[in-house]
PDB file of C-alpha atoms in Angstrom:
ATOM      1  CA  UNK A   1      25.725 -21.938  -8.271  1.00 52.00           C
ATOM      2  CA  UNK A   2      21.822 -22.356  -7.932  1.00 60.00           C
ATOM      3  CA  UNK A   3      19.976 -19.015  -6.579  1.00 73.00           C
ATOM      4  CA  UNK A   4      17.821 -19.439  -4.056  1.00 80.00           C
ATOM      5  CA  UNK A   5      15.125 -17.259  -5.684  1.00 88.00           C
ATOM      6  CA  UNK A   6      12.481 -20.201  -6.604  1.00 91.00           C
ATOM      7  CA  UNK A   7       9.244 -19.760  -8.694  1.00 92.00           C
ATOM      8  CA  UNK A   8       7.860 -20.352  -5.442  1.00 92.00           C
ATOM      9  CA  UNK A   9       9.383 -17.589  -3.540  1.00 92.00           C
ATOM     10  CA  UNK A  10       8.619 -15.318  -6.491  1.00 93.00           C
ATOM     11  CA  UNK A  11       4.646 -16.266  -6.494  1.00 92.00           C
ATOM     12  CA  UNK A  12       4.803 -15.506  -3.072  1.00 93.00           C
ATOM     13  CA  UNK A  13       6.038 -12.137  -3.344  1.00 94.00           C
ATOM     14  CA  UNK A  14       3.829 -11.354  -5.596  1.00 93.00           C
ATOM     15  CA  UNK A  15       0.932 -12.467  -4.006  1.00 91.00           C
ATOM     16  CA  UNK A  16       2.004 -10.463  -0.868  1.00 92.00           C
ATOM     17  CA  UNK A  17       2.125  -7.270  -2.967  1.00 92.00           C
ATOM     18  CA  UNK A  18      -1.246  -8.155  -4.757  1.00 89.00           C
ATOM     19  CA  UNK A  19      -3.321  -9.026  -1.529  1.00 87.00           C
ATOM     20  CA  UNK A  20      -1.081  -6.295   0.708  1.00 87.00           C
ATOM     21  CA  UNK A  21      -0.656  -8.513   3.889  1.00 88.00           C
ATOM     22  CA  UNK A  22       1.046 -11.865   4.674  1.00 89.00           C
ATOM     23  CA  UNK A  23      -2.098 -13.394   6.026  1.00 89.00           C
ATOM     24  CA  UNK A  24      -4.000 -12.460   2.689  1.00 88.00           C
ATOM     25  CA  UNK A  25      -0.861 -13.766   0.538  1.00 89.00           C
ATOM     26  CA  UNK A  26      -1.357 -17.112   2.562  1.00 89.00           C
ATOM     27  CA  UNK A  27      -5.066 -17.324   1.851  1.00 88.00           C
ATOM     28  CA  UNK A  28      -4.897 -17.282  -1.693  1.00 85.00           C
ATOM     29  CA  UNK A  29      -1.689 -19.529  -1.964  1.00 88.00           C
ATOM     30  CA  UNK A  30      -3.561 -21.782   0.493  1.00 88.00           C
ATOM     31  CA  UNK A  31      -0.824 -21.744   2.535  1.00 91.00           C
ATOM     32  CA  UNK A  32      -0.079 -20.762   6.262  1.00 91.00           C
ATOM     33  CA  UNK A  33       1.124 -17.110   7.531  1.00 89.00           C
ATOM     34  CA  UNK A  34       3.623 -19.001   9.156  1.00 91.00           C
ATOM     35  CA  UNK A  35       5.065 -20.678   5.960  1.00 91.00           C
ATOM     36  CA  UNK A  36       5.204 -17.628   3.881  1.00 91.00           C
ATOM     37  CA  UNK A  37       7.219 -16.026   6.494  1.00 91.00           C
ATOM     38  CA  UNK A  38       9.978 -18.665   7.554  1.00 92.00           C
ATOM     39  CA  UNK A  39      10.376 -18.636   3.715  1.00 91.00           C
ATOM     40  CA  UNK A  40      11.055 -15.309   2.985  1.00 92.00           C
ATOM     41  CA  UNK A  41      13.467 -15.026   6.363  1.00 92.00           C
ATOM     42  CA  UNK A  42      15.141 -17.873   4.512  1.00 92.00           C
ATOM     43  CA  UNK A  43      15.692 -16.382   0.990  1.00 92.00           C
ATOM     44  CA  UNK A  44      16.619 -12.796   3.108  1.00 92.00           C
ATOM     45  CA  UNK A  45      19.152 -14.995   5.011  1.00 92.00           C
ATOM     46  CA  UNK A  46      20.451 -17.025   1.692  1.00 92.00           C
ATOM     47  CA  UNK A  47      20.844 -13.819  -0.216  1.00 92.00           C
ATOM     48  CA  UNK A  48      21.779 -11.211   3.106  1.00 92.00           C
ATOM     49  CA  UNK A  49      19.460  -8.711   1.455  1.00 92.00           C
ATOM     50  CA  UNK A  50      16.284  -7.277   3.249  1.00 94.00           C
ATOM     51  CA  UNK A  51      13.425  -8.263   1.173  1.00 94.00           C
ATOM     52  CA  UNK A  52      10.722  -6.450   3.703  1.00 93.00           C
ATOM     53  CA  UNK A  53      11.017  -3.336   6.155  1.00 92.00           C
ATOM     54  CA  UNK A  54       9.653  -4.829   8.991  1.00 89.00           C
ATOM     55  CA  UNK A  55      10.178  -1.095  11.352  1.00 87.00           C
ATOM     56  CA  UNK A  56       6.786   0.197  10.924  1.00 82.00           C
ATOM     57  CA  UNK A  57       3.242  -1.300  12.114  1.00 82.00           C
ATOM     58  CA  UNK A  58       2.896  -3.542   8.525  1.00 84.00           C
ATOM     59  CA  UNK A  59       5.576  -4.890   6.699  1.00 86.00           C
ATOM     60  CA  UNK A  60       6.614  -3.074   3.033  1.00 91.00           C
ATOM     61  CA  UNK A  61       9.333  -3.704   0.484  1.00 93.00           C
ATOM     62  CA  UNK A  62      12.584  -2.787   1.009  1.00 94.00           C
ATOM     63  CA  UNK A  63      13.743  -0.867  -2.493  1.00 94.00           C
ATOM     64  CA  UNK A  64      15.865  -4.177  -3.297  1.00 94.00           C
ATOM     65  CA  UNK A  65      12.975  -6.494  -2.256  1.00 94.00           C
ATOM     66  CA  UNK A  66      11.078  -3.661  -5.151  1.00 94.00           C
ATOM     67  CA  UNK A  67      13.331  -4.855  -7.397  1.00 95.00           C
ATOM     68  CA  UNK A  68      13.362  -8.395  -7.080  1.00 94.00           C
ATOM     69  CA  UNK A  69       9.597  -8.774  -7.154  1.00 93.00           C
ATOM     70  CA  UNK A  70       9.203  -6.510 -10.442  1.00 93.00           C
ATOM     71  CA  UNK A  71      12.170  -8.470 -12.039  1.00 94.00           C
ATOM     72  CA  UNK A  72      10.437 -11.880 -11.028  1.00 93.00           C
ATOM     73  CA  UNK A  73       7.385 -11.083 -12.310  1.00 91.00           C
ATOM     74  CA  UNK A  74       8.139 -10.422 -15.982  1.00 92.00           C
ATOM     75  CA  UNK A  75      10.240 -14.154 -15.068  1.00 93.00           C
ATOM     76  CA  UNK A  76       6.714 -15.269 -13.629  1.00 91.00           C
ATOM     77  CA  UNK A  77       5.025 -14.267 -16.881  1.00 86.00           C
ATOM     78  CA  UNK A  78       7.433 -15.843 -18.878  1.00 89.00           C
ATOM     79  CA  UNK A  79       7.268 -18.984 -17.427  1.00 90.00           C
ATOM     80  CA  UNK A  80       3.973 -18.948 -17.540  1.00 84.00           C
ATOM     81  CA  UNK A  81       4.432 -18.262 -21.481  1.00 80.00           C
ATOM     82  CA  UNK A  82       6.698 -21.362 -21.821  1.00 85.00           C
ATOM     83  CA  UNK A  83       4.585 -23.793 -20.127  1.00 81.00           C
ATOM     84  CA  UNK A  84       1.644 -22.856 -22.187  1.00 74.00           C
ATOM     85  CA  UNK A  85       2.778 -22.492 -25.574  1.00 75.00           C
ATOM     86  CA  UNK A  86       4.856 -26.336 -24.819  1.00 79.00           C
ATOM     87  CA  UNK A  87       1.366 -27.719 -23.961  1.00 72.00           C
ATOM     88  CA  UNK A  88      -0.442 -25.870 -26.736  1.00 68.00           C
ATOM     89  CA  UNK A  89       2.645 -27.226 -29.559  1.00 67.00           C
ATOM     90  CA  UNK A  90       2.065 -30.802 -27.781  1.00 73.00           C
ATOM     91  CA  UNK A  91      -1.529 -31.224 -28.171  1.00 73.00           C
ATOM     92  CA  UNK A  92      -3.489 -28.608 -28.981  1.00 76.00           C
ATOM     93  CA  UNK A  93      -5.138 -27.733 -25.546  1.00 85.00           C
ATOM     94  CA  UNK A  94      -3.644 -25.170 -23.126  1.00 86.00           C
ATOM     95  CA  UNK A  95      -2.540 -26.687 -19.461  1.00 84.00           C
ATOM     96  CA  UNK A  96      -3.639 -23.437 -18.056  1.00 89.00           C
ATOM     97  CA  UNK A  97      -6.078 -20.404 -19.136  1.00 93.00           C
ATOM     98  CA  UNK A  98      -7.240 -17.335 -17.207  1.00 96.00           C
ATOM     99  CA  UNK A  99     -10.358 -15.596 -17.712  1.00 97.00           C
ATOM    100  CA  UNK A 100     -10.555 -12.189 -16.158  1.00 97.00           C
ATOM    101  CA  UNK A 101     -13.718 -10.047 -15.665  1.00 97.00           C
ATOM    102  CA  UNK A 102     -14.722  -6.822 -14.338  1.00 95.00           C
ATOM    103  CA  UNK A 103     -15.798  -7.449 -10.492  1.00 92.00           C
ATOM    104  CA  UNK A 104     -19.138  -6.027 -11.539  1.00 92.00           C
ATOM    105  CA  UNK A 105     -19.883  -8.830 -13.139  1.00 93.00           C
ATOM    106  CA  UNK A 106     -21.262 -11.645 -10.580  1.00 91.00           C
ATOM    107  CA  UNK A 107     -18.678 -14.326 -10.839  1.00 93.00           C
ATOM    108  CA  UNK A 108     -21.389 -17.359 -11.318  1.00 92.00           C
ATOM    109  CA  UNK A 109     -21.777 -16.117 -14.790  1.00 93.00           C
ATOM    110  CA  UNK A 110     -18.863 -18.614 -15.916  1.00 96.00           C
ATOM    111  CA  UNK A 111     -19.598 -21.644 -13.879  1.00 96.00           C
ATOM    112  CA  UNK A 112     -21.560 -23.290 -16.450  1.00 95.00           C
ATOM    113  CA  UNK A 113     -18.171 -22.224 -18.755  1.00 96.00           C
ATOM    114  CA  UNK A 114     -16.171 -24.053 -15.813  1.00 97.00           C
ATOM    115  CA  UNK A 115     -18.323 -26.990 -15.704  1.00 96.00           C
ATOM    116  CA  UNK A 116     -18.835 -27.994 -19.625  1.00 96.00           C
ATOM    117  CA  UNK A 117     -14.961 -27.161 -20.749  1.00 95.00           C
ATOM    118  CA  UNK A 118     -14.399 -29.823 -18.102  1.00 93.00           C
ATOM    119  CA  UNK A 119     -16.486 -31.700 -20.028  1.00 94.00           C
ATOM    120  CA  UNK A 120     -14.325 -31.836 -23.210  1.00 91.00           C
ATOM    121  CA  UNK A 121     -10.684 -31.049 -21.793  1.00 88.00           C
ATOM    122  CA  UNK A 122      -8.492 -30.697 -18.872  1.00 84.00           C
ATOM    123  CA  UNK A 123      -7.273 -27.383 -19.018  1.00 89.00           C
ATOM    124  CA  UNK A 124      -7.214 -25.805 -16.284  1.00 89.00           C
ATOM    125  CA  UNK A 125      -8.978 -22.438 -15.702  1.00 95.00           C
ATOM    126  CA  UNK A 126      -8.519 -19.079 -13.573  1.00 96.00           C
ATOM    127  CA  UNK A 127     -11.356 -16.818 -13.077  1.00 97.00           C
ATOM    128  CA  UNK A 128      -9.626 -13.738 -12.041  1.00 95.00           C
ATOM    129  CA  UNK A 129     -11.442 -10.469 -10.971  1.00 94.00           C
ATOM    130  CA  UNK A 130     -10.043  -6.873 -12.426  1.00 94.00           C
ATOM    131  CA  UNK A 131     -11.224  -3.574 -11.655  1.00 92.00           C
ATOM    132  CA  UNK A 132     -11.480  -0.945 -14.850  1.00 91.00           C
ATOM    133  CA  UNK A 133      -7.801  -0.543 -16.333  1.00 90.00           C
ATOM    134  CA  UNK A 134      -6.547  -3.590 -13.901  1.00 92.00           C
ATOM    135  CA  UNK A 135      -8.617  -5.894 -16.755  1.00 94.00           C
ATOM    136  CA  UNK A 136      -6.933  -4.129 -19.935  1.00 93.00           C
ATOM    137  CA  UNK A 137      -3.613  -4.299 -18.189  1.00 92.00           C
ATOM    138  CA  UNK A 138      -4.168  -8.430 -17.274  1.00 93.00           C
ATOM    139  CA  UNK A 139      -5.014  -8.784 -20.914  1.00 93.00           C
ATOM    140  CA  UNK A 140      -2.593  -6.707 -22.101  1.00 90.00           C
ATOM    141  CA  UNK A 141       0.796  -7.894 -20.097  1.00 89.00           C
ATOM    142  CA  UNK A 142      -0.322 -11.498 -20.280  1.00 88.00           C
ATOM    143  CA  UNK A 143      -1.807 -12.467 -16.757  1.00 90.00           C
ATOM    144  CA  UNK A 144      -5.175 -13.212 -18.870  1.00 94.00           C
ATOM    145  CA  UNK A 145      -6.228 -14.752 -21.673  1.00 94.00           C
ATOM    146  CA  UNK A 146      -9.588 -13.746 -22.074  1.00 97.00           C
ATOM    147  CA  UNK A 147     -11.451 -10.716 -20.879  1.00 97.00           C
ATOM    148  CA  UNK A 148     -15.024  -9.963 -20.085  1.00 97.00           C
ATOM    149  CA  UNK A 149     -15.272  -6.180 -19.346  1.00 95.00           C
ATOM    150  CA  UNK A 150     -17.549  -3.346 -20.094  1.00 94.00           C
ATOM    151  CA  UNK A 151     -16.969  -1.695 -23.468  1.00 92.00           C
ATOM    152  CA  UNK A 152     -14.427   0.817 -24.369  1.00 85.00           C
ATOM    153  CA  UNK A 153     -14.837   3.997 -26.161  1.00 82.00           C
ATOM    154  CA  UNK A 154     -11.590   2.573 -28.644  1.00 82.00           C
ATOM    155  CA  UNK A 155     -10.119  -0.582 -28.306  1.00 81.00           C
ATOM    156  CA  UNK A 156      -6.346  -1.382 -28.321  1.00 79.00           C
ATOM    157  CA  UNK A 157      -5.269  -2.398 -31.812  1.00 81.00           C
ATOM    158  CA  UNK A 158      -3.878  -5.619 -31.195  1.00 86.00           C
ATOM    159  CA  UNK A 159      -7.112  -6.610 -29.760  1.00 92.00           C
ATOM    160  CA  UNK A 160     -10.564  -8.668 -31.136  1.00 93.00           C
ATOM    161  CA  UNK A 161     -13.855  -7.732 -29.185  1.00 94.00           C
ATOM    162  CA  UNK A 162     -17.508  -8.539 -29.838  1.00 94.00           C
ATOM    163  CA  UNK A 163     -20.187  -7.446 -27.578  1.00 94.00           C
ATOM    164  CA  UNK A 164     -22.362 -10.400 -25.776  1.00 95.00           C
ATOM    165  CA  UNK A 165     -24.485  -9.018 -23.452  1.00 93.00           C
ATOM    166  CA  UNK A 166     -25.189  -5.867 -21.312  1.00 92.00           C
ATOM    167  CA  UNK A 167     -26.386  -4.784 -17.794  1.00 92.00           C
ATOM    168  CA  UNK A 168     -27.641  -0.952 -16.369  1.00 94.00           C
ATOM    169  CA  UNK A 169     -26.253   0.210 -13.486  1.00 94.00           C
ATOM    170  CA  UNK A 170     -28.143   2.529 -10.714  1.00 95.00           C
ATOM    171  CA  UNK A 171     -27.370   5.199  -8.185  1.00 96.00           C
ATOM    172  CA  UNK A 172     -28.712   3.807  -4.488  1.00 97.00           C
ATOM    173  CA  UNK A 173     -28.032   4.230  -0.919  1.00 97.00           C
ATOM    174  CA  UNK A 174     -28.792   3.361   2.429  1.00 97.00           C
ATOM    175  CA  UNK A 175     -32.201   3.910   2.538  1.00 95.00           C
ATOM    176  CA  UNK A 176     -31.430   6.201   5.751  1.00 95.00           C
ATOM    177  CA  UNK A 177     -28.794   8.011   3.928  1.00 96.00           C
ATOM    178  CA  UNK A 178     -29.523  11.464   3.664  1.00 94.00           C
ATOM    179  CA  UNK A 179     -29.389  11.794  -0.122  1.00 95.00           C
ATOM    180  CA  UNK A 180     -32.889  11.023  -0.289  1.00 95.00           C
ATOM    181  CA  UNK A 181     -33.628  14.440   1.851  1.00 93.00           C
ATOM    182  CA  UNK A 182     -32.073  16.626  -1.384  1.00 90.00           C
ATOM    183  CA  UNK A 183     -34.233  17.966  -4.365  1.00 86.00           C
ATOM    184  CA  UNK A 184     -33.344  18.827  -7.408  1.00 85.00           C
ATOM    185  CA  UNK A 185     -31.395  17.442 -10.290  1.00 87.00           C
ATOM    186  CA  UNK A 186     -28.640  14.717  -9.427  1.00 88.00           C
ATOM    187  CA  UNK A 187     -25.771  16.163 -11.500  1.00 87.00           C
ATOM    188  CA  UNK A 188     -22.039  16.249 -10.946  1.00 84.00           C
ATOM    189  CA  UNK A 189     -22.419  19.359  -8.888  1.00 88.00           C
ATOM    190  CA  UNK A 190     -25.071  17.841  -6.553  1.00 88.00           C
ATOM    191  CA  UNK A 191     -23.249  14.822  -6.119  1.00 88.00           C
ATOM    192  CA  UNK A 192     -19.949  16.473  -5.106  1.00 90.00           C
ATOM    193  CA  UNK A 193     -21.992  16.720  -0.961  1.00 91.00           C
ATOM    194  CA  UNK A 194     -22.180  12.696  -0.817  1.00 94.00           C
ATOM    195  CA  UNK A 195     -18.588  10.486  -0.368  1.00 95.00           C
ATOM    196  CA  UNK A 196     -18.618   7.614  -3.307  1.00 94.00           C
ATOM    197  CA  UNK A 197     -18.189   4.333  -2.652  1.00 94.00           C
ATOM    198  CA  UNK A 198     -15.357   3.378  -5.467  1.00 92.00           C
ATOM    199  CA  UNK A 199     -13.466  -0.132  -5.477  1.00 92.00           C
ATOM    200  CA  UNK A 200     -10.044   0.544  -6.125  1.00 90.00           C
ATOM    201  CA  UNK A 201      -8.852  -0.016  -9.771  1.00 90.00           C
ATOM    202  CA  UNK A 202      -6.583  -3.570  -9.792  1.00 89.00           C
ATOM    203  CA  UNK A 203      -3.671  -1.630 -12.526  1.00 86.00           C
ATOM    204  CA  UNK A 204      -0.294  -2.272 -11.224  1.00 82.00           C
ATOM    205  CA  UNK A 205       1.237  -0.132 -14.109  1.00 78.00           C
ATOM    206  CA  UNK A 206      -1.314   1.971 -16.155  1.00 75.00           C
ATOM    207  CA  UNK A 207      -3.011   4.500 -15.168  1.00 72.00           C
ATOM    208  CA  UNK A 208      -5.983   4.007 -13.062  1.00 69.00           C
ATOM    209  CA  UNK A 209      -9.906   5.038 -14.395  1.00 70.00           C
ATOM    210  CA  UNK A 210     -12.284   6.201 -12.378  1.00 71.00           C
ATOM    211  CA  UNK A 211     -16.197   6.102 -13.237  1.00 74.00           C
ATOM    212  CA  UNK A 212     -19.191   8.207 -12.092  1.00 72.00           C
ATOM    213  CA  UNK A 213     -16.672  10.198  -9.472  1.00 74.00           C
ATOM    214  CA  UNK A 214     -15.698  14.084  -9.829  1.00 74.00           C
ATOM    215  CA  UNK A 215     -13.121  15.440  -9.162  1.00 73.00           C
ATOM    216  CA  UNK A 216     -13.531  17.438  -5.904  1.00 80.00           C
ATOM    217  CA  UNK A 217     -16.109  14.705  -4.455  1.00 88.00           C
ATOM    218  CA  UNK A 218     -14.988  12.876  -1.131  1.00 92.00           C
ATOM    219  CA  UNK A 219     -14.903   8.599  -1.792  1.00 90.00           C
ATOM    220  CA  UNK A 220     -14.506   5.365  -0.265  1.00 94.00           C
ATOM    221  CA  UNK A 221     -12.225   3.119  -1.938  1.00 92.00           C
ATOM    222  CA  UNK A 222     -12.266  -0.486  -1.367  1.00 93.00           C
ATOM    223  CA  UNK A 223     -10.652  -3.291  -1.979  1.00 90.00           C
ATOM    224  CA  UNK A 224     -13.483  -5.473  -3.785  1.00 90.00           C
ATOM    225  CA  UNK A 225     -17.389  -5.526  -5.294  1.00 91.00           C
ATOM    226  CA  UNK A 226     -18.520  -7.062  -1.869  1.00 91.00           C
ATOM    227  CA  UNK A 227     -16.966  -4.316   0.477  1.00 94.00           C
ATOM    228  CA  UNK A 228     -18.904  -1.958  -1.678  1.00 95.00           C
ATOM    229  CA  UNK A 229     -21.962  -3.421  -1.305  1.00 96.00           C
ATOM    230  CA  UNK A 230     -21.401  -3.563   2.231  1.00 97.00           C
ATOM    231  CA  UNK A 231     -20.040  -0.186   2.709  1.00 97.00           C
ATOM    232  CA  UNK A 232     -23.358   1.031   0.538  1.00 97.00           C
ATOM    233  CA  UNK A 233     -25.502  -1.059   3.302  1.00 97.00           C
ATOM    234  CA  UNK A 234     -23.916   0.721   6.240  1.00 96.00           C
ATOM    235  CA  UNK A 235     -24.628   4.042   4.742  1.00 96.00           C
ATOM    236  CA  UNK A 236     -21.070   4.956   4.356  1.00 97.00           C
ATOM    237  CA  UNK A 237     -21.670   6.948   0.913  1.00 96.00           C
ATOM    238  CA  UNK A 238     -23.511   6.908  -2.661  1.00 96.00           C
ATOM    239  CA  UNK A 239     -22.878   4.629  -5.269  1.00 95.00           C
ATOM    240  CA  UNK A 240     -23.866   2.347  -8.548  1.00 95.00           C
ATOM    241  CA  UNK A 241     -24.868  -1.077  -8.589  1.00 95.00           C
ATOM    242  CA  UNK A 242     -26.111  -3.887 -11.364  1.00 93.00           C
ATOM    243  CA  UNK A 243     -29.650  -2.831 -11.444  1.00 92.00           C
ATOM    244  CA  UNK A 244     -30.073  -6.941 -10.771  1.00 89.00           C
ATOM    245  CA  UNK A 245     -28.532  -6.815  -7.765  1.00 91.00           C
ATOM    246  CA  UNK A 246     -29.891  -3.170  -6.487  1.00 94.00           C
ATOM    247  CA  UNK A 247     -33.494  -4.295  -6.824  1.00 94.00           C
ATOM    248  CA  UNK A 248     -32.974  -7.357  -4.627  1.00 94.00           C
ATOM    249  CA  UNK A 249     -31.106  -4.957  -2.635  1.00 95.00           C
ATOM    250  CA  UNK A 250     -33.879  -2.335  -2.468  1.00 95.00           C
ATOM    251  CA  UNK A 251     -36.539  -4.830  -1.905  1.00 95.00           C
ATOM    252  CA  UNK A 252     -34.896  -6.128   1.434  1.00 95.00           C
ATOM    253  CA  UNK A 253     -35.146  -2.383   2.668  1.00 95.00           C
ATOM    254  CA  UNK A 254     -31.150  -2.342   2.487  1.00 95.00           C
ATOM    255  CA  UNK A 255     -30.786   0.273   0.021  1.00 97.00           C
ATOM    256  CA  UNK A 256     -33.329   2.515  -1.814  1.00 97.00           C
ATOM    257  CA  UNK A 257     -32.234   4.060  -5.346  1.00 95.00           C
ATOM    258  CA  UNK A 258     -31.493   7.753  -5.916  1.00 95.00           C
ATOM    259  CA  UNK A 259     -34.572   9.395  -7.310  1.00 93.00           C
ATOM    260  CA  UNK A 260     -33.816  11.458 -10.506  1.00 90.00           C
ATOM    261  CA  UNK A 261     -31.504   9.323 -11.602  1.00 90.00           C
ATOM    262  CA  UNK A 262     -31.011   6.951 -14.865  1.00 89.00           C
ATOM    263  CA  UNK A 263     -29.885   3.764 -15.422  1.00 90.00           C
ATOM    264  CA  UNK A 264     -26.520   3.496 -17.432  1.00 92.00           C
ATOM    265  CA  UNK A 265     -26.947   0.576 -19.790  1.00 93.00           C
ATOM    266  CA  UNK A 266     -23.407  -0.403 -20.366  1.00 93.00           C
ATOM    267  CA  UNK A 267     -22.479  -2.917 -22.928  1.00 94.00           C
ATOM    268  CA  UNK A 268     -20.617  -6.145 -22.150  1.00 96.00           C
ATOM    269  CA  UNK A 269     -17.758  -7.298 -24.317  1.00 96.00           C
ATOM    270  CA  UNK A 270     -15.594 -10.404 -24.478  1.00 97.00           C
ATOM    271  CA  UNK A 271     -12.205  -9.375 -25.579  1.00 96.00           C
ATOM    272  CA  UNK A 272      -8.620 -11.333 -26.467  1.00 95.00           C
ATOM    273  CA  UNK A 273      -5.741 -10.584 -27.983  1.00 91.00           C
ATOM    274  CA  UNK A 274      -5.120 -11.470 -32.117  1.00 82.00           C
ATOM    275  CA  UNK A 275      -1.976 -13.798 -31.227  1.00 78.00           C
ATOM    276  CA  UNK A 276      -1.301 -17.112 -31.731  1.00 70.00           C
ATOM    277  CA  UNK A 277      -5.278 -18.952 -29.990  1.00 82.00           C
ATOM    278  CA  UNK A 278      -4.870 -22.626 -28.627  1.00 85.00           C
ATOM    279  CA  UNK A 279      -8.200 -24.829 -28.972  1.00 90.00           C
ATOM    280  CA  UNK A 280      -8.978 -23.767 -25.126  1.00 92.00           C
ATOM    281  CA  UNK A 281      -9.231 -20.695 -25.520  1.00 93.00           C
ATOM    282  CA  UNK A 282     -10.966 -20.950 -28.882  1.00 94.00           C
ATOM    283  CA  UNK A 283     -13.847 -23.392 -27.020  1.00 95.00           C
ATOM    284  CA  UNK A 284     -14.281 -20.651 -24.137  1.00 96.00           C
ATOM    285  CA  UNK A 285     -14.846 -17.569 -27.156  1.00 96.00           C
ATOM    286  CA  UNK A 286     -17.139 -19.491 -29.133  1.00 95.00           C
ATOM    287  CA  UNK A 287     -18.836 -20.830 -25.685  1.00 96.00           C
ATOM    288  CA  UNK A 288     -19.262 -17.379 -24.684  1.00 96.00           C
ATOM    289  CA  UNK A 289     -20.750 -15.732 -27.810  1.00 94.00           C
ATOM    290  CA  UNK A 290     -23.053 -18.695 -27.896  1.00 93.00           C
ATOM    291  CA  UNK A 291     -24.013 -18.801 -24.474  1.00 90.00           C
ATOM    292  CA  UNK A 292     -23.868 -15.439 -22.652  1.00 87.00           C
ATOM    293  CA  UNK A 293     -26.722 -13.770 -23.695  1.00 74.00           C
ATOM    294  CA  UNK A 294     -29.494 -16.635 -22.625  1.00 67.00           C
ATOM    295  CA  UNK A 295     -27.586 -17.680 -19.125  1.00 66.00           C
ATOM    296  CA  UNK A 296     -25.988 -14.386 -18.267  1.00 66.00           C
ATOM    297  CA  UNK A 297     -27.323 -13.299 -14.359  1.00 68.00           C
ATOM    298  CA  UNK A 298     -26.389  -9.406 -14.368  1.00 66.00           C
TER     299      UNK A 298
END
């Protein structure tokens, strides 16, 4: 008997977890609302099992609809697997490759990647944004190939990392916020009186990390780098930027930085795991290491 639980169905649910609404789901799958939910209704009919809770204002998983969307994930990532090690034994050159990258760094940085592996295959490649442990974990479980992140302290074992650039982050603010009324030093104590602006780490399993926030200081958490920005512009809290970006930032009046405050140079690493490395993902390490340091906007 063939189960009506289709790759399909299970990129769906997953997407509707990831993005957290139907209507989200349906923008990234490039599908509409409508669609995703006769679908589902169908597999809930096919299999008489409630996949959502529909009771409350927004939709959530039922515990069994839980289940089947962890389950068809690890058969997501498998699949995924199996298609790309087939193409890489076939010819050399993945079908399909995912970059992910912290969503401080500006995503134009890997255009010119896009443009000239076009140039001399046609994989086909993701650019996927991850917040703090959410890129570790994407490297880690399999949902990316290649990772360009800020530095850890230690690096996982199974894992090959070279440093290929770097940025400095600043503390700004509306430049009507009233952090610019205080005096004195800028420490973790002082900035415990003014909410941070924090985009929510992208994990599903490991535990989250939080930067440049204390423990007992009220925050903001969004969803993405451009909420923050905004919520910093609409003087909803404190918060650090890509000094790039600040000082275009603070020279439109938007924001103004924090005085006695440093920048934090952080270094910027591309990372991959020590398996088995198809000639795709080979070009896009080598392009990287080569390239990143004289094109590299952060």
């Amino acid at each position: 008997m063939q189960s009506p639980i289709t790759l399909e169905a299970l990129h769906i649910l997953d997407a509707i977890d990831r993005r957290g609404s139907f209507a989200a789901a349906a923008n990234e799958l490039d599908r509409a609302p409508s669609s995703l939910s006769y679908q589902i209704q169908k597999l809930e009919q096919e299999l008489d099992i409630m996949i959502f809770d529909r009771s409350g204002h927004k939709a959530s998983f039922t515990e069994a609809g839980r289940l089947i969307l962890e389950r068809g994930r690890s058969i997501l990532v498998a699949t995924e697997k199996l298609v790309n090690d087939a193409s890489v034994l076939a010819n050399g050159w993945e079908l399909d490759i995912t970059l992910a990258y912290d969503g401080i760094i500006p995503v134009p940085n890997f255009f010119n990647l896009v443009a000239d592996l076009s140039n001399v295959s046609s994989t086909r490649i993701k650019l996927q944004e991850e917040i703090l442990a959410g890129c570790w974990e994407a490297l880690n479980t399999g949902r990316a190939d290649l990772l360009v992140c800020p530095k850890l302290d230690t690096l996982p074992q199974d894992v090959k990392a070279e440093v290929i650039g770097s940025m400095e982050m600043i503390w700004v603010a509306a430049s009507n916020h009233y952090v610019h009324k205080r005096s004195g030093a800028f420490d973790d104590k002082a900035r415990e009186k003014y909410r941070i602006i924090a985009i929510a780490d992208t994990a599903r399993e490991q535990p989250a990390i939080s930067v440049n926030i204390t423990q007992r200081q009220p925050r903001l958490t969004v969803t993405n780098f451009a909420a923050k920005v905004d919520a910093l512009k609409s003087g909803l809290g404190i918060g650090t930027l890509p000094k790039q970006l600040a000082q275009q930032l603070i020279e439109s009046g938007e924001l103004t930085a924090i005085t006695k405050t440093e920048p934090q140079p952080i270094d910027i690493i591309l990372a991959w795991k020590r398996n088995k490395i198809g000639e795709a993902k080979s070009w896009c390490i080598q392009y990287l290491m080569k390239n990143w340091k004289s094109s590299a906007k952060i």
